[in-house]
PDB file of N, CA and C in Angstrom:
ATOM      1  N   MET A   1     -32.075  -2.210  20.890  1.00 86.00           N
ATOM      2  CA  MET A   1     -31.493  -0.945  21.335  1.00 86.00           C
ATOM      3  C   MET A   1     -30.377  -1.306  22.335  1.00 86.00           C
ATOM      4  N   ALA A   2     -29.294  -0.600  22.237  1.00 90.00           N
ATOM      5  CA  ALA A   2     -28.162  -0.799  23.136  1.00 90.00           C
ATOM      6  C   ALA A   2     -28.585  -0.456  24.592  1.00 90.00           C
ATOM      7  N   PRO A   3     -28.026  -1.211  25.575  1.00 91.00           N
ATOM      8  CA  PRO A   3     -28.375  -0.940  26.958  1.00 91.00           C
ATOM      9  C   PRO A   3     -28.148   0.516  27.364  1.00 91.00           C
ATOM     10  N   ARG A   4     -27.100   1.140  26.929  1.00 95.00           N
ATOM     11  CA  ARG A   4     -26.853   2.530  27.325  1.00 95.00           C
ATOM     12  C   ARG A   4     -27.954   3.437  26.826  1.00 95.00           C
ATOM     13  N   LEU A   5     -28.470   3.200  25.625  1.00 97.00           N
ATOM     14  CA  LEU A   5     -29.546   3.997  25.096  1.00 97.00           C
ATOM     15  C   LEU A   5     -30.832   3.741  25.859  1.00 97.00           C
ATOM     16  N   GLN A   6     -31.005   2.524  26.339  1.00 97.00           N
ATOM     17  CA  GLN A   6     -32.204   2.248  27.186  1.00 97.00           C
ATOM     18  C   GLN A   6     -32.083   3.007  28.487  1.00 97.00           C
ATOM     19  N   LEU A   7     -30.919   3.008  29.068  1.00 98.00           N
ATOM     20  CA  LEU A   7     -30.704   3.776  30.318  1.00 98.00           C
ATOM     21  C   LEU A   7     -30.959   5.256  30.044  1.00 98.00           C
ATOM     22  N   HIS A   8     -30.482   5.765  28.922  1.00 98.00           N
ATOM     23  CA  HIS A   8     -30.710   7.187  28.573  1.00 98.00           C
ATOM     24  C   HIS A   8     -32.172   7.492  28.509  1.00 98.00           C
ATOM     25  N   ASP A   9     -32.965   6.619  27.884  1.00 98.00           N
ATOM     26  CA  ASP A   9     -34.441   6.836  27.816  1.00 98.00           C
ATOM     27  C   ASP A   9     -35.107   6.853  29.171  1.00 98.00           C
ATOM     28  N   ILE A  10     -34.622   5.980  30.063  1.00 98.00           N
ATOM     29  CA  ILE A  10     -35.168   5.922  31.432  1.00 98.00           C
ATOM     30  C   ILE A  10     -34.899   7.262  32.144  1.00 98.00           C
ATOM     31  N   LEU A  11     -33.631   7.716  32.050  1.00 98.00           N
ATOM     32  CA  LEU A  11     -33.253   8.947  32.712  1.00 98.00           C
ATOM     33  C   LEU A  11     -33.996  10.163  32.104  1.00 98.00           C
ATOM     34  N   LYS A  12     -34.275  10.114  30.818  1.00 98.00           N
ATOM     35  CA  LYS A  12     -35.029  11.217  30.147  1.00 98.00           C
ATOM     36  C   LYS A  12     -36.451  11.332  30.705  1.00 98.00           C
ATOM     37  N   ALA A  13     -36.947  10.256  31.263  1.00 98.00           N
ATOM     38  CA  ALA A  13     -38.275  10.316  31.870  1.00 98.00           C
ATOM     39  C   ALA A  13     -38.299  11.137  33.166  1.00 98.00           C
ATOM     40  N   PHE A  14     -37.081  11.349  33.756  1.00 98.00           N
ATOM     41  CA  PHE A  14     -36.938  12.113  35.026  1.00 98.00           C
ATOM     42  C   PHE A  14     -36.701  13.600  34.746  1.00 98.00           C
ATOM     43  N   THR A  15     -36.035  13.921  33.668  1.00 98.00           N
ATOM     44  CA  THR A  15     -35.785  15.282  33.253  1.00 98.00           C
ATOM     45  C   THR A  15     -35.373  15.313  31.802  1.00 98.00           C
ATOM     46  N   ASP A  16     -35.675  16.392  31.117  1.00 97.00           N
ATOM     47  CA  ASP A  16     -35.360  16.510  29.681  1.00 97.00           C
ATOM     48  C   ASP A  16     -33.878  16.677  29.430  1.00 97.00           C
ATOM     49  N   ASN A  17     -33.119  17.185  30.435  1.00 98.00           N
ATOM     50  CA  ASN A  17     -31.743  17.487  30.265  1.00 98.00           C
ATOM     51  C   ASN A  17     -30.853  16.319  30.782  1.00 98.00           C
ATOM     52  N   VAL A  18     -30.531  15.404  29.890  1.00 98.00           N
ATOM     53  CA  VAL A  18     -29.719  14.257  30.185  1.00 98.00           C
ATOM     54  C   VAL A  18     -28.507  14.250  29.276  1.00 98.00           C
ATOM     55  N   TYR A  19     -27.328  14.093  29.859  1.00 98.00           N
ATOM     56  CA  TYR A  19     -26.070  14.153  29.133  1.00 98.00           C
ATOM     57  C   TYR A  19     -25.211  12.935  29.404  1.00 98.00           C
ATOM     58  N   PHE A  20     -24.768  12.283  28.342  1.00 98.00           N
ATOM     59  CA  PHE A  20     -23.818  11.166  28.454  1.00 98.00           C
ATOM     60  C   PHE A  20     -22.404  11.690  28.156  1.00 98.00           C
ATOM     61  N   GLN A  21     -21.529  11.670  29.152  1.00 96.00           N
ATOM     62  CA  GLN A  21     -20.131  12.148  29.005  1.00 96.00           C
ATOM     63  C   GLN A  21     -20.057  13.444  28.249  1.00 96.00           C
ATOM     64  N   PRO A  22     -20.672  14.512  28.796  1.00 95.00           N
ATOM     65  CA  PRO A  22     -20.746  15.776  28.056  1.00 95.00           C
ATOM     66  C   PRO A  22     -19.369  16.389  27.909  1.00 95.00           C
ATOM     67  N   PRO A  23     -19.066  16.983  26.767  1.00 92.00           N
ATOM     68  CA  PRO A  23     -17.777  17.687  26.600  1.00 92.00           C
ATOM     69  C   PRO A  23     -17.802  18.962  27.466  1.00 92.00           C
ATOM     70  N   GLU A  24     -16.638  19.469  27.776  1.00 91.00           N
ATOM     71  CA  GLU A  24     -16.559  20.642  28.658  1.00 91.00           C
ATOM     72  C   GLU A  24     -17.069  21.912  28.038  1.00 91.00           C
ATOM     73  N   ASN A  25     -17.171  21.978  26.704  1.00 95.00           N
ATOM     74  CA  ASN A  25     -17.632  23.163  26.043  1.00 95.00           C
ATOM     75  C   ASN A  25     -19.144  23.281  25.901  1.00 95.00           C
ATOM     76  N   ILE A  26     -19.866  22.361  26.461  1.00 94.00           N
ATOM     77  CA  ILE A  26     -21.327  22.379  26.381  1.00 94.00           C
ATOM     78  C   ILE A  26     -21.862  23.126  27.609  1.00 94.00           C
ATOM     79  N   THR A  27     -22.946  23.892  27.401  1.00 95.00           N
ATOM     80  CA  THR A  27     -23.595  24.607  28.500  1.00 95.00           C
ATOM     81  C   THR A  27     -24.709  23.750  29.004  1.00 95.00           C
ATOM     82  N   LEU A  28     -24.626  23.328  30.272  1.00 96.00           N
ATOM     83  CA  LEU A  28     -25.627  22.453  30.872  1.00 96.00           C
ATOM     84  C   LEU A  28     -26.865  23.260  31.214  1.00 96.00           C
ATOM     85  N   GLN A  29     -27.993  22.658  31.019  1.00 97.00           N
ATOM     86  CA  GLN A  29     -29.267  23.228  31.442  1.00 97.00           C
ATOM     87  C   GLN A  29     -29.758  22.467  32.694  1.00 97.00           C
ATOM     88  N   TYR A  30     -30.128  23.211  33.716  1.00 97.00           N
ATOM     89  CA  TYR A  30     -30.522  22.600  35.006  1.00 97.00           C
ATOM     90  C   TYR A  30     -32.029  22.616  35.171  1.00 97.00           C
ATOM     91  N   PRO A  31     -32.600  21.629  35.834  1.00 98.00           N
ATOM     92  CA  PRO A  31     -31.923  20.464  36.431  1.00 98.00           C
ATOM     93  C   PRO A  31     -31.454  19.524  35.338  1.00 98.00           C
ATOM     94  N   CYS A  32     -30.449  18.708  35.659  1.00 98.00           N
ATOM     95  CA  CYS A  32     -29.957  17.785  34.628  1.00 98.00           C
ATOM     96  C   CYS A  32     -29.423  16.518  35.294  1.00 98.00           C
ATOM     97  N   ILE A  33     -29.180  15.539  34.423  1.00 98.00           N
ATOM     98  CA  ILE A  33     -28.535  14.306  34.828  1.00 98.00           C
ATOM     99  C   ILE A  33     -27.333  14.088  33.912  1.00 98.00           C
ATOM    100  N   ILE A  34     -26.201  13.861  34.508  1.00 98.00           N
ATOM    101  CA  ILE A  34     -25.015  13.529  33.738  1.00 98.00           C
ATOM    102  C   ILE A  34     -24.632  12.080  34.092  1.00 98.00           C
ATOM    103  N   TYR A  35     -24.328  11.295  33.120  1.00 98.00           N
ATOM    104  CA  TYR A  35     -23.913   9.929  33.449  1.00 98.00           C
ATOM    105  C   TYR A  35     -22.759   9.511  32.538  1.00 98.00           C
ATOM    106  N   GLN A  36     -21.948   8.559  33.088  1.00 98.00           N
ATOM    107  CA  GLN A  36     -20.833   8.020  32.316  1.00 98.00           C
ATOM    108  C   GLN A  36     -20.548   6.599  32.833  1.00 98.00           C
ATOM    109  N   ARG A  37     -19.906   5.838  31.933  1.00 96.00           N
ATOM    110  CA  ARG A  37     -19.551   4.454  32.315  1.00 96.00           C
ATOM    111  C   ARG A  37     -18.437   4.531  33.322  1.00 96.00           C
ATOM    112  N   ASP A  38     -18.502   3.636  34.306  1.00 95.00           N
ATOM    113  CA  ASP A  38     -17.573   3.660  35.416  1.00 95.00           C
ATOM    114  C   ASP A  38     -16.843   2.344  35.647  1.00 95.00           C
ATOM    115  N   TYR A  39     -17.513   1.226  35.441  1.00 94.00           N
ATOM    116  CA  TYR A  39     -16.977  -0.063  35.833  1.00 94.00           C
ATOM    117  C   TYR A  39     -17.786  -1.153  35.154  1.00 94.00           C
ATOM    118  N   ALA A  40     -17.262  -2.341  35.128  1.00 91.00           N
ATOM    119  CA  ALA A  40     -18.003  -3.493  34.616  1.00 91.00           C
ATOM    120  C   ALA A  40     -17.779  -4.638  35.546  1.00 91.00           C
ATOM    121  N   GLU A  41     -18.851  -5.363  35.851  1.00 89.00           N
ATOM    122  CA  GLU A  41     -18.823  -6.532  36.735  1.00 89.00           C
ATOM    123  C   GLU A  41     -18.977  -7.752  35.840  1.00 89.00           C
ATOM    124  N   THR A  42     -18.039  -8.650  35.930  1.00 92.00           N
ATOM    125  CA  THR A  42     -18.096  -9.892  35.150  1.00 92.00           C
ATOM    126  C   THR A  42     -18.140 -11.061  36.058  1.00 92.00           C
ATOM    127  N   MET A  43     -19.141 -11.972  35.793  1.00 92.00           N
ATOM    128  CA  MET A  43     -19.246 -13.196  36.639  1.00 92.00           C
ATOM    129  C   MET A  43     -18.775 -14.341  35.794  1.00 92.00           C
ATOM    130  N   PHE A  44     -18.102 -15.293  36.469  1.00 95.00           N
ATOM    131  CA  PHE A  44     -17.540 -16.448  35.776  1.00 95.00           C
ATOM    132  C   PHE A  44     -18.043 -17.756  36.361  1.00 95.00           C
ATOM    133  N   ALA A  45     -18.089 -18.751  35.542  1.00 93.00           N
ATOM    134  CA  ALA A  45     -18.382 -20.133  35.914  1.00 93.00           C
ATOM    135  C   ALA A  45     -17.442 -21.015  35.128  1.00 93.00           C
ATOM    136  N   ASP A  46     -16.698 -21.851  35.794  1.00 94.00           N
ATOM    137  CA  ASP A  46     -15.656 -22.640  35.130  1.00 94.00           C
ATOM    138  C   ASP A  46     -14.733 -21.789  34.268  1.00 94.00           C
ATOM    139  N   ASP A  47     -14.346 -20.631  34.809  1.00 93.00           N
ATOM    140  CA  ASP A  47     -13.430 -19.697  34.145  1.00 93.00           C
ATOM    141  C   ASP A  47     -13.954 -19.127  32.872  1.00 93.00           C
ATOM    142  N   ILE A  48     -15.250 -19.206  32.638  1.00 93.00           N
ATOM    143  CA  ILE A  48     -15.861 -18.656  31.445  1.00 93.00           C
ATOM    144  C   ILE A  48     -16.842 -17.564  31.856  1.00 93.00           C
ATOM    145  N   PRO A  49     -16.712 -16.331  31.285  1.00 92.00           N
ATOM    146  CA  PRO A  49     -17.669 -15.315  31.659  1.00 92.00           C
ATOM    147  C   PRO A  49     -19.090 -15.611  31.201  1.00 92.00           C
ATOM    148  N   TYR A  50     -20.045 -15.461  32.099  1.00 89.00           N
ATOM    149  CA  TYR A  50     -21.444 -15.720  31.725  1.00 89.00           C
ATOM    150  C   TYR A  50     -22.339 -14.518  31.942  1.00 89.00           C
ATOM    151  N   ASN A  51     -21.823 -13.522  32.624  1.00 91.00           N
ATOM    152  CA  ASN A  51     -22.596 -12.298  32.840  1.00 91.00           C
ATOM    153  C   ASN A  51     -21.653 -11.110  32.896  1.00 91.00           C
ATOM    154  N   HIS A  52     -22.014 -10.073  32.171  1.00 87.00           N
ATOM    155  CA  HIS A  52     -21.176  -8.848  32.159  1.00 87.00           C
ATOM    156  C   HIS A  52     -22.132  -7.671  32.290  1.00 87.00           C
ATOM    157  N   THR A  53     -22.037  -6.942  33.392  1.00 91.00           N
ATOM    158  CA  THR A  53     -22.918  -5.821  33.683  1.00 91.00           C
ATOM    159  C   THR A  53     -22.089  -4.565  33.802  1.00 91.00           C
ATOM    160  N   LEU A  54     -22.507  -3.537  33.080  1.00 94.00           N
ATOM    161  CA  LEU A  54     -21.806  -2.233  33.178  1.00 94.00           C
ATOM    162  C   LEU A  54     -22.382  -1.444  34.331  1.00 94.00           C
ATOM    163  N   ARG A  55     -21.494  -0.637  34.922  1.00 97.00           N
ATOM    164  CA  ARG A  55     -21.925   0.299  36.002  1.00 97.00           C
ATOM    165  C   ARG A  55     -21.702   1.698  35.489  1.00 97.00           C
ATOM    166  N   TYR A  56     -22.666   2.550  35.778  1.00 98.00           N
ATOM    167  CA  TYR A  56     -22.601   3.938  35.411  1.00 98.00           C
ATOM    168  C   TYR A  56     -22.594   4.832  36.670  1.00 98.00           C
ATOM    169  N   VAL A  57     -21.908   5.965  36.570  1.00 98.00           N
ATOM    170  CA  VAL A  57     -22.041   6.995  37.628  1.00 98.00           C
ATOM    171  C   VAL A  57     -23.081   7.944  37.092  1.00 98.00           C
ATOM    172  N   VAL A  58     -24.153   8.126  37.845  1.00 98.00           N
ATOM    173  CA  VAL A  58     -25.265   9.000  37.464  1.00 98.00           C
ATOM    174  C   VAL A  58     -25.329  10.147  38.463  1.00 98.00           C
ATOM    175  N   THR A  59     -25.166  11.386  37.995  1.00 98.00           N
ATOM    176  CA  THR A  59     -25.163  12.544  38.873  1.00 98.00           C
ATOM    177  C   THR A  59     -26.383  13.405  38.527  1.00 98.00           C
ATOM    178  N   VAL A  60     -27.194  13.629  39.538  1.00 98.00           N
ATOM    179  CA  VAL A  60     -28.319  14.590  39.394  1.00 98.00           C
ATOM    180  C   VAL A  60     -27.860  15.949  39.880  1.00 98.00           C
ATOM    181  N   ILE A  61     -27.977  16.950  39.050  1.00 98.00           N
ATOM    182  CA  ILE A  61     -27.573  18.343  39.430  1.00 98.00           C
ATOM    183  C   ILE A  61     -28.813  19.230  39.350  1.00 98.00           C
ATOM    184  N   ASP A  62     -29.063  19.891  40.488  1.00 98.00           N
ATOM    185  CA  ASP A  62     -30.289  20.721  40.549  1.00 98.00           C
ATOM    186  C   ASP A  62     -30.065  21.870  41.518  1.00 98.00           C
ATOM    187  N   ARG A  63     -30.657  23.022  41.190  1.00 98.00           N
ATOM    188  CA  ARG A  63     -30.619  24.148  42.164  1.00 98.00           C
ATOM    189  C   ARG A  63     -31.495  23.911  43.354  1.00 98.00           C
ATOM    190  N   ASP A  64     -32.568  23.146  43.171  1.00 97.00           N
ATOM    191  CA  ASP A  64     -33.526  22.861  44.211  1.00 97.00           C
ATOM    192  C   ASP A  64     -33.032  21.759  45.167  1.00 97.00           C
ATOM    193  N   PRO A  65     -32.757  22.060  46.415  1.00 95.00           N
ATOM    194  CA  PRO A  65     -32.272  21.053  47.328  1.00 95.00           C
ATOM    195  C   PRO A  65     -33.337  19.992  47.639  1.00 95.00           C
ATOM    196  N   ASP A  66     -34.606  20.305  47.364  1.00 97.00           N
ATOM    197  CA  ASP A  66     -35.697  19.348  47.612  1.00 97.00           C
ATOM    198  C   ASP A  66     -36.271  18.719  46.322  1.00 97.00           C
ATOM    199  N   SER A  67     -35.470  18.707  45.293  1.00 97.00           N
ATOM    200  CA  SER A  67     -35.865  18.174  44.033  1.00 97.00           C
ATOM    201  C   SER A  67     -36.351  16.693  44.157  1.00 97.00           C
ATOM    202  N   ASP A  68     -37.293  16.315  43.340  1.00 98.00           N
ATOM    203  CA  ASP A  68     -37.760  14.922  43.383  1.00 98.00           C
ATOM    204  C   ASP A  68     -36.972  14.029  42.421  1.00 98.00           C
ATOM    205  N   ILE A  69     -36.078  14.584  41.597  1.00 98.00           N
ATOM    206  CA  ILE A  69     -35.341  13.796  40.641  1.00 98.00           C
ATOM    207  C   ILE A  69     -34.404  12.789  41.307  1.00 98.00           C
ATOM    208  N   PRO A  70     -33.668  13.162  42.398  1.00 98.00           N
ATOM    209  CA  PRO A  70     -32.826  12.157  43.037  1.00 98.00           C
ATOM    210  C   PRO A  70     -33.610  10.924  43.549  1.00 98.00           C
ATOM    211  N   GLY A  71     -34.788  11.172  44.033  1.00 98.00           N
ATOM    212  CA  GLY A  71     -35.583  10.038  44.512  1.00 98.00           C
ATOM    213  C   GLY A  71     -36.032   9.136  43.422  1.00 98.00           C
ATOM    214  N   LYS A  72     -36.271   9.703  42.228  1.00 98.00           N
ATOM    215  CA  LYS A  72     -36.642   8.893  41.065  1.00 98.00           C
ATOM    216  C   LYS A  72     -35.491   8.042  40.616  1.00 98.00           C
ATOM    217  N   VAL A  73     -34.304   8.660  40.606  1.00 98.00           N
ATOM    218  CA  VAL A  73     -33.094   7.843  40.222  1.00 98.00           C
ATOM    219  C   VAL A  73     -32.843   6.768  41.265  1.00 98.00           C
ATOM    220  N   ALA A  74     -32.955   7.124  42.548  1.00 98.00           N
ATOM    221  CA  ALA A  74     -32.685   6.178  43.605  1.00 98.00           C
ATOM    222  C   ALA A  74     -33.625   4.976  43.597  1.00 98.00           C
ATOM    223  N   SER A  75     -34.817   5.112  42.969  1.00 98.00           N
ATOM    224  CA  SER A  75     -35.771   4.026  42.938  1.00 98.00           C
ATOM    225  C   SER A  75     -35.500   3.044  41.774  1.00 98.00           C
ATOM    226  N   MET A  76     -34.488   3.314  40.968  1.00 98.00           N
ATOM    227  CA  MET A  76     -34.163   2.422  39.871  1.00 98.00           C
ATOM    228  C   MET A  76     -33.584   1.113  40.416  1.00 98.00           C
ATOM    229  N   PRO A  77     -33.848  -0.001  39.768  1.00 97.00           N
ATOM    230  CA  PRO A  77     -33.205  -1.254  40.203  1.00 97.00           C
ATOM    231  C   PRO A  77     -31.716  -1.196  40.081  1.00 97.00           C
ATOM    232  N   MET A  78     -31.014  -1.808  40.986  1.00 96.00           N
ATOM    233  CA  MET A  78     -29.517  -1.913  40.967  1.00 96.00           C
ATOM    234  C   MET A  78     -28.878  -0.519  41.066  1.00 96.00           C
ATOM    235  N   CYS A  79     -29.502   0.349  41.853  1.00 98.00           N
ATOM    236  CA  CYS A  79     -28.999   1.702  42.025  1.00 98.00           C
ATOM    237  C   CYS A  79     -28.563   1.896  43.488  1.00 98.00           C
ATOM    238  N   LEU A  80     -27.353   2.454  43.659  1.00 97.00           N
ATOM    239  CA  LEU A  80     -26.800   2.677  44.996  1.00 97.00           C
ATOM    240  C   LEU A  80     -26.417   4.144  45.100  1.00 97.00           C
ATOM    241  N   PHE A  81     -26.872   4.786  46.225  1.00 98.00           N
ATOM    242  CA  PHE A  81     -26.457   6.148  46.497  1.00 98.00           C
ATOM    243  C   PHE A  81     -24.979   6.140  46.839  1.00 98.00           C
ATOM    244  N   ASN A  82     -24.218   7.070  46.268  1.00 98.00           N
ATOM    245  CA  ASN A  82     -22.808   7.156  46.492  1.00 98.00           C
ATOM    246  C   ASN A  82     -22.413   8.350  47.414  1.00 98.00           C
ATOM    247  N   ARG A  83     -22.873   9.555  47.043  1.00 98.00           N
ATOM    248  CA  ARG A  83     -22.553  10.723  47.839  1.00 98.00           C
ATOM    249  C   ARG A  83     -23.392  11.914  47.395  1.00 98.00           C
ATOM    250  N   PHE A  84     -23.330  12.947  48.244  1.00 98.00           N
ATOM    251  CA  PHE A  84     -23.974  14.254  47.944  1.00 98.00           C
ATOM    252  C   PHE A  84     -22.934  15.333  48.186  1.00 98.00           C
ATOM    253  N   PHE A  85     -22.954  16.373  47.310  1.00 98.00           N
ATOM    254  CA  PHE A  85     -22.133  17.541  47.543  1.00 98.00           C
ATOM    255  C   PHE A  85     -22.759  18.725  46.849  1.00 98.00           C
ATOM    256  N   THR A  86     -22.320  19.934  47.267  1.00 98.00           N
ATOM    257  CA  THR A  86     -22.766  21.144  46.611  1.00 98.00           C
ATOM    258  C   THR A  86     -21.536  21.790  45.958  1.00 98.00           C
ATOM    259  N   ALA A  87     -21.749  22.414  44.820  1.00 97.00           N
ATOM    260  CA  ALA A  87     -20.700  23.186  44.129  1.00 97.00           C
ATOM    261  C   ALA A  87     -21.415  24.268  43.307  1.00 97.00           C
ATOM    262  N   ASP A  88     -20.901  25.489  43.398  1.00 96.00           N
ATOM    263  CA  ASP A  88     -21.494  26.616  42.645  1.00 96.00           C
ATOM    264  C   ASP A  88     -22.978  26.771  42.939  1.00 96.00           C
ATOM    265  N   ASN A  89     -23.403  26.582  44.179  1.00 96.00           N
ATOM    266  CA  ASN A  89     -24.813  26.676  44.565  1.00 96.00           C
ATOM    267  C   ASN A  89     -25.706  25.648  43.890  1.00 96.00           C
ATOM    268  N   LEU A  90     -25.110  24.548  43.444  1.00 98.00           N
ATOM    269  CA  LEU A  90     -25.872  23.472  42.823  1.00 98.00           C
ATOM    270  C   LEU A  90     -25.720  22.199  43.682  1.00 98.00           C
ATOM    271  N   ASN A  91     -26.828  21.479  43.770  1.00 98.00           N
ATOM    272  CA  ASN A  91     -26.850  20.236  44.593  1.00 98.00           C
ATOM    273  C   ASN A  91     -26.521  19.062  43.632  1.00 98.00           C
ATOM    274  N   HIS A  92     -25.591  18.217  44.060  1.00 98.00           N
ATOM    275  CA  HIS A  92     -25.171  17.066  43.277  1.00 98.00           C
ATOM    276  C   HIS A  92     -25.466  15.824  44.077  1.00 98.00           C
ATOM    277  N   ASP A  93     -26.305  14.939  43.527  1.00 98.00           N
ATOM    278  CA  ASP A  93     -26.578  13.644  44.121  1.00 98.00           C
ATOM    279  C   ASP A  93     -25.957  12.606  43.198  1.00 98.00           C
ATOM    280  N   VAL A  94     -25.041  11.780  43.698  1.00 98.00           N
ATOM    281  CA  VAL A  94     -24.302  10.872  42.849  1.00 98.00           C
ATOM    282  C   VAL A  94     -24.707   9.408  43.180  1.00 98.00           C
ATOM    283  N   TYR A  95     -25.003   8.649  42.148  1.00 98.00           N
ATOM    284  CA  TYR A  95     -25.438   7.284  42.284  1.00 98.00           C
ATOM    285  C   TYR A  95     -24.540   6.379  41.409  1.00 98.00           C
ATOM    286  N   ARG A  96     -24.519   5.105  41.792  1.00 98.00           N
ATOM    287  CA  ARG A  96     -23.894   4.052  40.974  1.00 98.00           C
ATOM    288  C   ARG A  96     -25.046   3.166  40.472  1.00 98.00           C
ATOM    289  N   VAL A  97     -25.151   3.007  39.188  1.00 97.00           N
ATOM    290  CA  VAL A  97     -26.258   2.264  38.612  1.00 97.00           C
ATOM    291  C   VAL A  97     -25.671   1.146  37.752  1.00 97.00           C
ATOM    292  N   TYR A  98     -26.052  -0.099  38.082  1.00 95.00           N
ATOM    293  CA  TYR A  98     -25.684  -1.280  37.240  1.00 95.00           C
ATOM    294  C   TYR A  98     -26.778  -1.409  36.219  1.00 95.00           C
ATOM    295  N   PHE A  99     -26.390  -1.451  34.967  1.00 93.00           N
ATOM    296  CA  PHE A  99     -27.409  -1.553  33.891  1.00 93.00           C
ATOM    297  C   PHE A  99     -26.856  -2.358  32.746  1.00 93.00           C
TER     298      PHE A  99
END
């Protein structure tokens, strides 16, 4: 299974509504997680790449400011909290996840 699909399955354990790069015409169901590829980290030895890790931006969107979903995402390995903001009365917790 592709690593992105593995990440998708992990996120689905936190909420049923998980979207990878959703198009603008889709109606999101809350609470939800939206994620997209953001960056790739490549490590080299003797000018040869030996490790390539993708980074994803994972955003938890929930009406509940005390939701337990952000904590579940934050507990993932290689996960860094990036920022929090509110928009349209929705809470957004944004993380960077290397996977």
